[in-house]
PDB file of C-alpha atoms in Angstrom:
ATOM      1  CA  MET R  40      71.527 184.992  93.270  1.00 77.00           C
ATOM      2  CA  SER R  41      68.212 183.279  93.798  1.00 92.00           C
ATOM      3  CA  ARG R  42      65.364 185.153  95.506  1.00 98.00           C
ATOM      4  CA  ILE R  43      63.561 182.412  97.275  1.00 98.00           C
ATOM      5  CA  GLY R  44      61.494 182.608 100.417  1.00 98.00           C
ATOM      6  CA  ARG R  45      60.222 179.409 102.082  1.00 98.00           C
ATOM      7  CA  VAL R  46      57.888 179.382 104.951  1.00 98.00           C
ATOM      8  CA  GLU R  47      56.615 176.451 107.141  1.00 98.00           C
ATOM      9  CA  ARG R  48      53.983 177.612 109.843  1.00 96.00           C
ATOM     10  CA  THR R  49      52.129 175.020 111.860  1.00 97.00           C
ATOM     11  CA  THR R  50      49.233 175.998 114.687  1.00 97.00           C
ATOM     12  CA  LYS R  51      46.725 174.206 115.931  1.00 97.00           C
ATOM     13  CA  GLU R  52      44.350 175.371 113.614  1.00 97.00           C
ATOM     14  CA  THR R  53      46.604 175.445 110.261  1.00 98.00           C
ATOM     15  CA  SER R  54      49.421 173.817 108.577  1.00 98.00           C
ATOM     16  CA  VAL R  55      50.959 176.040 105.935  1.00 98.00           C
ATOM     17  CA  LEU R  56      53.811 175.648 103.699  1.00 98.00           C
ATOM     18  CA  VAL R  57      54.885 178.446 101.351  1.00 98.00           C
ATOM     19  CA  GLU R  58      57.820 178.878  98.654  1.00 98.00           C
ATOM     20  CA  ILE R  59      57.560 181.644  95.956  1.00 98.00           C
ATOM     21  CA  ASP R  60      60.615 182.581  93.758  1.00 98.00           C
ATOM     22  CA  LEU R  61      60.292 186.231  92.609  1.00 98.00           C
ATOM     23  CA  ASP R  62      62.026 185.479  89.540  1.00 98.00           C
ATOM     24  CA  GLY R  63      60.353 182.789  88.303  1.00 97.00           C
ATOM     25  CA  THR R  64      57.923 182.520  85.287  1.00 98.00           C
ATOM     26  CA  GLY R  65      54.373 182.186  87.104  1.00 98.00           C
ATOM     27  CA  ARG R  66      54.466 178.318  87.644  1.00 98.00           C
ATOM     28  CA  THR R  67      51.857 177.806  90.322  1.00 98.00           C
ATOM     29  CA  ASP R  68      50.875 174.699  92.656  1.00 98.00           C
ATOM     30  CA  VAL R  69      48.358 176.161  95.081  1.00 98.00           C
ATOM     31  CA  SER R  70      46.229 174.220  97.222  1.00 98.00           C
ATOM     32  CA  THR R  71      44.284 176.063 100.734  1.00 98.00           C
ATOM     33  CA  GLY R  72      41.061 173.999 100.291  1.00 98.00           C
ATOM     34  CA  VAL R  73      39.250 177.024  99.737  1.00 98.00           C
ATOM     35  CA  GLY R  74      38.750 177.226  95.864  1.00 98.00           C
ATOM     36  CA  PHE R  75      38.158 181.078  94.948  1.00 98.00           C
ATOM     37  CA  TYR R  76      41.275 181.712  97.302  1.00 98.00           C
ATOM     38  CA  ASP R  77      43.310 179.075  95.322  1.00 98.00           C
ATOM     39  CA  HIS R  78      42.212 180.833  91.978  1.00 98.00           C
ATOM     40  CA  MET R  79      43.343 184.208  93.539  1.00 98.00           C
ATOM     41  CA  LEU R  80      46.745 183.000  94.678  1.00 98.00           C
ATOM     42  CA  ASP R  81      47.059 181.549  91.420  1.00 98.00           C
ATOM     43  CA  GLN R  82      46.489 184.859  89.671  1.00 98.00           C
ATOM     44  CA  LEU R  83      48.968 186.261  92.066  1.00 98.00           C
ATOM     45  CA  GLY R  84      51.774 183.594  90.891  1.00 98.00           C
ATOM     46  CA  ARG R  85      51.001 183.639  87.284  1.00 98.00           C
ATOM     47  CA  HIS R  86      50.414 187.412  86.734  1.00 98.00           C
ATOM     48  CA  GLY R  87      53.673 188.376  89.142  1.00 98.00           C
ATOM     49  CA  LEU R  88      55.519 186.091  87.193  1.00 98.00           C
ATOM     50  CA  PHE R  89      56.485 184.515  90.867  1.00 98.00           C
ATOM     51  CA  ASP R  90      56.810 180.418  91.033  1.00 98.00           C
ATOM     52  CA  LEU R  91      54.298 179.957  93.975  1.00 98.00           C
ATOM     53  CA  THR R  92      54.077 176.478  95.992  1.00 98.00           C
ATOM     54  CA  VAL R  93      50.980 176.942  98.343  1.00 98.00           C
ATOM     55  CA  LYS R  94      49.857 174.098 100.477  1.00 98.00           C
ATOM     56  CA  THR R  95      47.682 174.722 103.485  1.00 98.00           C
ATOM     57  CA  ASP R  96      45.625 171.948 105.616  1.00 98.00           C
ATOM     58  CA  GLY R  97      43.296 173.921 107.602  1.00 98.00           C
ATOM     59  CA  ASP R  98      40.366 173.559 109.945  1.00 98.00           C
ATOM     60  CA  LEU R  99      37.796 174.050 107.354  1.00 97.00           C
ATOM     61  CA  HIS R 100      35.111 171.979 109.613  1.00 97.00           C
ATOM     62  CA  ILE R 101      35.080 175.234 111.481  1.00 96.00           C
ATOM     63  CA  ASP R 102      35.088 178.018 108.588  1.00 96.00           C
ATOM     64  CA  THR R 103      37.630 179.501 105.948  1.00 98.00           C
ATOM     65  CA  HIS R 104      38.863 182.070 108.081  1.00 98.00           C
ATOM     66  CA  HIS R 105      41.883 180.607 109.937  1.00 98.00           C
ATOM     67  CA  THR R 106      42.865 178.686 106.365  1.00 98.00           C
ATOM     68  CA  ILE R 107      42.910 182.096 104.788  1.00 98.00           C
ATOM     69  CA  GLU R 108      44.541 184.213 107.177  1.00 98.00           C
ATOM     70  CA  ASP R 109      47.216 181.867 108.117  1.00 98.00           C
ATOM     71  CA  THR R 110      47.973 181.159 104.300  1.00 98.00           C
ATOM     72  CA  ALA R 111      48.326 184.970 103.792  1.00 98.00           C
ATOM     73  CA  LEU R 112      50.547 185.522 106.796  1.00 98.00           C
ATOM     74  CA  ALA R 113      53.256 182.912 105.472  1.00 98.00           C
ATOM     75  CA  LEU R 114      52.693 184.162 102.150  1.00 98.00           C
ATOM     76  CA  GLY R 115      53.904 187.686 103.330  1.00 98.00           C
ATOM     77  CA  ALA R 116      56.599 186.103 105.223  1.00 98.00           C
ATOM     78  CA  ALA R 117      57.790 184.031 102.390  1.00 98.00           C
ATOM     79  CA  PHE R 118      58.107 187.257 100.241  1.00 98.00           C
ATOM     80  CA  LYS R 119      59.908 189.406 102.597  1.00 98.00           C
ATOM     81  CA  GLN R 120      62.279 186.239 103.163  1.00 98.00           C
ATOM     82  CA  ALA R 121      62.930 186.095  99.006  1.00 98.00           C
ATOM     83  CA  LEU R 122      63.381 190.061  98.701  1.00 97.00           C
ATOM     84  CA  GLY R 123      66.516 189.735 100.836  1.00 96.00           C
ATOM     85  CA  ASP R 124      68.384 193.027 101.733  1.00 95.00           C
ATOM     86  CA  LYS R 125      66.189 194.464  98.909  1.00 96.00           C
ATOM     87  CA  VAL R 126      69.626 196.032  96.951  1.00 95.00           C
ATOM     88  CA  GLY R 127      68.882 196.829  93.366  1.00 95.00           C
ATOM     89  CA  ILE R 128      65.220 196.663  93.087  1.00 97.00           C
ATOM     90  CA  TYR R 129      62.708 199.162  92.006  1.00 97.00           C
ATOM     91  CA  ARG R 130      61.104 199.283  95.192  1.00 98.00           C
ATOM     92  CA  PHE R 131      57.672 201.253  94.128  1.00 98.00           C
ATOM     93  CA  GLY R 132      55.092 199.726  91.865  1.00 98.00           C
ATOM     94  CA  ASN R 133      51.748 200.333  90.788  1.00 98.00           C
ATOM     95  CA  CYS R 134      49.373 199.075  88.405  1.00 98.00           C
ATOM     96  CA  THR R 135      45.795 199.401  87.484  1.00 98.00           C
ATOM     97  CA  VAL R 136      43.723 196.344  86.321  1.00 98.00           C
ATOM     98  CA  PRO R 137      39.960 196.340  84.824  1.00 98.00           C
ATOM     99  CA  LEU R 138      37.992 193.508  84.690  1.00 98.00           C
ATOM    100  CA  ASP R 139      34.901 193.943  82.863  1.00 98.00           C
ATOM    101  CA  GLU R 140      33.030 196.226  84.771  1.00 98.00           C
ATOM    102  CA  SER R 141      35.405 196.519  87.647  1.00 98.00           C
ATOM    103  CA  LEU R 142      38.586 198.409  88.020  1.00 98.00           C
ATOM    104  CA  ALA R 143      41.383 197.829  90.743  1.00 98.00           C
ATOM    105  CA  GLN R 144      44.435 200.401  91.424  1.00 98.00           C
ATOM    106  CA  VAL R 145      47.466 198.940  93.170  1.00 98.00           C
ATOM    107  CA  THR R 146      50.469 200.999  94.687  1.00 98.00           C
ATOM    108  CA  VAL R 147      53.179 199.208  96.656  1.00 98.00           C
ATOM    109  CA  ASP R 148      56.347 200.569  98.131  1.00 98.00           C
ATOM    110  CA  LEU R 149      58.610 198.055  99.548  1.00 98.00           C
ATOM    111  CA  SER R 150      59.580 199.849 102.520  1.00 95.00           C
ATOM    112  CA  GLY R 151      60.089 198.077 105.307  1.00 94.00           C
ATOM    113  CA  ARG R 152      56.916 199.525 107.199  1.00 96.00           C
ATOM    114  CA  PRO R 153      53.488 198.116 106.932  1.00 98.00           C
ATOM    115  CA  TYR R 154      50.564 200.220 106.285  1.00 98.00           C
ATOM    116  CA  LEU R 155      47.637 199.046 104.121  1.00 98.00           C
ATOM    117  CA  VAL R 156      44.885 201.696 102.731  1.00 98.00           C
ATOM    118  CA  HIS R 157      42.026 199.579 101.360  1.00 98.00           C
ATOM    119  CA  THR R 158      38.744 200.738  99.350  1.00 98.00           C
ATOM    120  CA  GLU R 159      36.373 198.646  97.538  1.00 97.00           C
ATOM    121  CA  PRO R 160      32.471 198.870  96.732  1.00 96.00           C
ATOM    122  CA  GLU R 161      30.480 198.193  99.538  1.00 92.00           C
ATOM    123  CA  HIS R 162      27.708 195.922  99.751  1.00 92.00           C
ATOM    124  CA  MET R 163      28.900 193.182  97.951  1.00 94.00           C
ATOM    125  CA  ALA R 164      27.872 189.865  97.589  1.00 97.00           C
ATOM    126  CA  PRO R 165      29.128 188.307 100.890  1.00 97.00           C
ATOM    127  CA  MET R 166      30.442 185.103  99.454  1.00 98.00           C
ATOM    128  CA  ILE R 167      31.943 183.731  96.188  1.00 98.00           C
ATOM    129  CA  GLY R 168      31.464 179.808  96.924  1.00 97.00           C
ATOM    130  CA  THR R 169      32.965 179.465 100.212  1.00 97.00           C
ATOM    131  CA  TYR R 170      35.144 182.606 100.331  1.00 98.00           C
ATOM    132  CA  ASP R 171      33.809 185.341 102.598  1.00 98.00           C
ATOM    133  CA  THR R 172      34.425 188.302 100.591  1.00 98.00           C
ATOM    134  CA  THR R 173      35.260 190.506 103.787  1.00 97.00           C
ATOM    135  CA  MET R 174      38.549 188.201 103.763  1.00 98.00           C
ATOM    136  CA  THR R 175      40.219 190.084 101.228  1.00 98.00           C
ATOM    137  CA  ARG R 176      40.975 192.924 102.986  1.00 98.00           C
ATOM    138  CA  HIS R 177      42.108 190.637 105.794  1.00 98.00           C
ATOM    139  CA  ILE R 178      44.265 188.849 103.869  1.00 98.00           C
ATOM    140  CA  LEU R 179      45.962 192.249 102.438  1.00 98.00           C
ATOM    141  CA  GLU R 180      46.482 193.259 106.056  1.00 98.00           C
ATOM    142  CA  SER R 181      48.059 189.844 107.246  1.00 98.00           C
ATOM    143  CA  PHE R 182      50.264 189.683 104.054  1.00 98.00           C
ATOM    144  CA  VAL R 183      51.371 193.528 104.574  1.00 98.00           C
ATOM    145  CA  ALA R 184      52.352 192.898 108.312  1.00 98.00           C
ATOM    146  CA  GLN R 185      54.239 190.289 107.669  1.00 98.00           C
ATOM    147  CA  ALA R 186      55.880 191.277 104.132  1.00 98.00           C
ATOM    148  CA  GLN R 187      56.510 194.960 105.661  1.00 98.00           C
ATOM    149  CA  ILE R 188      55.490 196.864 102.584  1.00 98.00           C
ATOM    150  CA  ALA R 189      53.290 199.620 102.098  1.00 98.00           C
ATOM    151  CA  LEU R 190      49.803 198.772 100.356  1.00 98.00           C
ATOM    152  CA  HIS R 191      47.409 200.956  98.937  1.00 99.00           C
ATOM    153  CA  VAL R 192      44.402 199.213  97.105  1.00 98.00           C
ATOM    154  CA  HIS R 193      41.404 201.180  95.600  1.00 98.00           C
ATOM    155  CA  VAL R 194      38.386 199.787  93.886  1.00 98.00           C
ATOM    156  CA  PRO R 195      36.508 202.633  92.545  1.00 98.00           C
ATOM    157  CA  TYR R 196      33.535 200.764  91.297  1.00 98.00           C
ATOM    158  CA  GLY R 197      32.690 197.366  90.479  1.00 98.00           C
ATOM    159  CA  ARG R 198      29.363 195.281  90.285  1.00 97.00           C
ATOM    160  CA  ASN R 199      30.115 191.822  89.992  1.00 98.00           C
ATOM    161  CA  ALA R 200      31.807 190.231  93.360  1.00 98.00           C
ATOM    162  CA  HIS R 201      34.441 187.626  91.733  1.00 98.00           C
ATOM    163  CA  HIS R 202      35.615 190.735  89.359  1.00 98.00           C
ATOM    164  CA  ILE R 203      35.712 193.103  92.360  1.00 98.00           C
ATOM    165  CA  VAL R 204      38.290 190.554  94.147  1.00 98.00           C
ATOM    166  CA  GLU R 205      40.024 189.154  91.229  1.00 98.00           C
ATOM    167  CA  CYS R 206      41.058 192.365  89.438  1.00 98.00           C
ATOM    168  CA  GLN R 207      42.703 193.528  93.096  1.00 98.00           C
ATOM    169  CA  PHE R 208      45.000 190.004  93.157  1.00 98.00           C
ATOM    170  CA  LYS R 209      45.891 190.788  89.553  1.00 98.00           C
ATOM    171  CA  ALA R 210      46.882 194.282  89.858  1.00 98.00           C
ATOM    172  CA  LEU R 211      48.356 193.519  93.132  1.00 98.00           C
ATOM    173  CA  ALA R 212      50.412 190.754  91.338  1.00 98.00           C
ATOM    174  CA  ARG R 213      51.787 193.279  88.948  1.00 98.00           C
ATOM    175  CA  ALA R 214      52.424 196.089  91.129  1.00 98.00           C
ATOM    176  CA  LEU R 215      54.555 193.524  93.461  1.00 98.00           C
ATOM    177  CA  ARG R 216      56.394 192.276  90.147  1.00 98.00           C
ATOM    178  CA  TYR R 217      57.263 195.724  88.984  1.00 98.00           C
ATOM    179  CA  ALA R 218      58.363 197.036  92.529  1.00 98.00           C
ATOM    180  CA  SER R 219      60.440 193.723  93.203  1.00 98.00           C
ATOM    181  CA  GLU R 220      62.084 193.351  89.984  1.00 97.00           C
ATOM    182  CA  ARG R 221      65.809 194.347  89.658  1.00 95.00           C
ATOM    183  CA  ASP R 222      66.495 197.889  88.333  1.00 94.00           C
ATOM    184  CA  PRO R 223      69.497 197.536  85.663  1.00 93.00           C
ATOM    185  CA  ARG R 224      70.564 201.067  86.318  1.00 92.00           C
ATOM    186  CA  ALA R 225      70.662 200.413  89.961  1.00 91.00           C
ATOM    187  CA  ALA R 226      72.599 197.132  90.508  1.00 89.00           C
ATOM    188  CA  GLY R 227      74.318 197.223  94.203  1.00 89.00           C
ATOM    189  CA  ILE R 228      72.592 200.487  95.144  1.00 86.00           C
ATOM    190  CA  LEU R 229      69.593 200.178  98.169  1.00 90.00           C
ATOM    191  CA  PRO R 230      66.732 202.346  97.070  1.00 91.00           C
ATOM    192  CA  SER R 231      66.267 204.540  99.820  1.00 87.00           C
ATOM    193  CA  THR R 232      68.297 207.691 101.096  1.00 81.00           C
ATOM    194  CA  LYS R 233      67.918 206.391 104.679  1.00 84.00           C
ATOM    195  CA  GLY R 234      70.534 203.680 104.179  1.00 79.00           C
ATOM    196  CA  ALA R 235      67.539 201.041 105.143  1.00 82.00           C
ATOM    197  CA  LEU R 236      64.466 199.467 104.112  1.00 84.00           C
TER     198      LEU R 236
END
């Protein structure tokens, strides 16, 4: 059974198309108009082994905020759609990823209950190209709200802003991959004692 999510979201500020295949091979086609964000979404697809298409046309003449936020909302909704009934998945996933001097630890529960814990070093460089580094937390908040997952992201140390953000996306990709994969020992079983996720 295919696990594909497709979401189109249009407002006065943005037009977003996201398509994700959880059982892909990491092929990506990403274009938001924000170069560094494209790079991060590419990491998400490639390291999660998700086939990922993202096409966003946003009001970049104002700034990048709406483009980044609305893309994250659509991505979360598409991920939730692709998960379907969650029967037979591992549900939990975690990964620790180093990137030179930086380290990110990510743990996820595909719980149906949105919750985010996020810590990263203070006093990071404020910008990476046209990407506002304060948006990383907001991306995660937006994704979590729509995907309805519990997500803990912790960067205990790091110095270079590019590395600090990138290792978070790589670790997130792997944690989501592990959590969403099918467990061969639990075919047909919903991983919850409540009977619902």
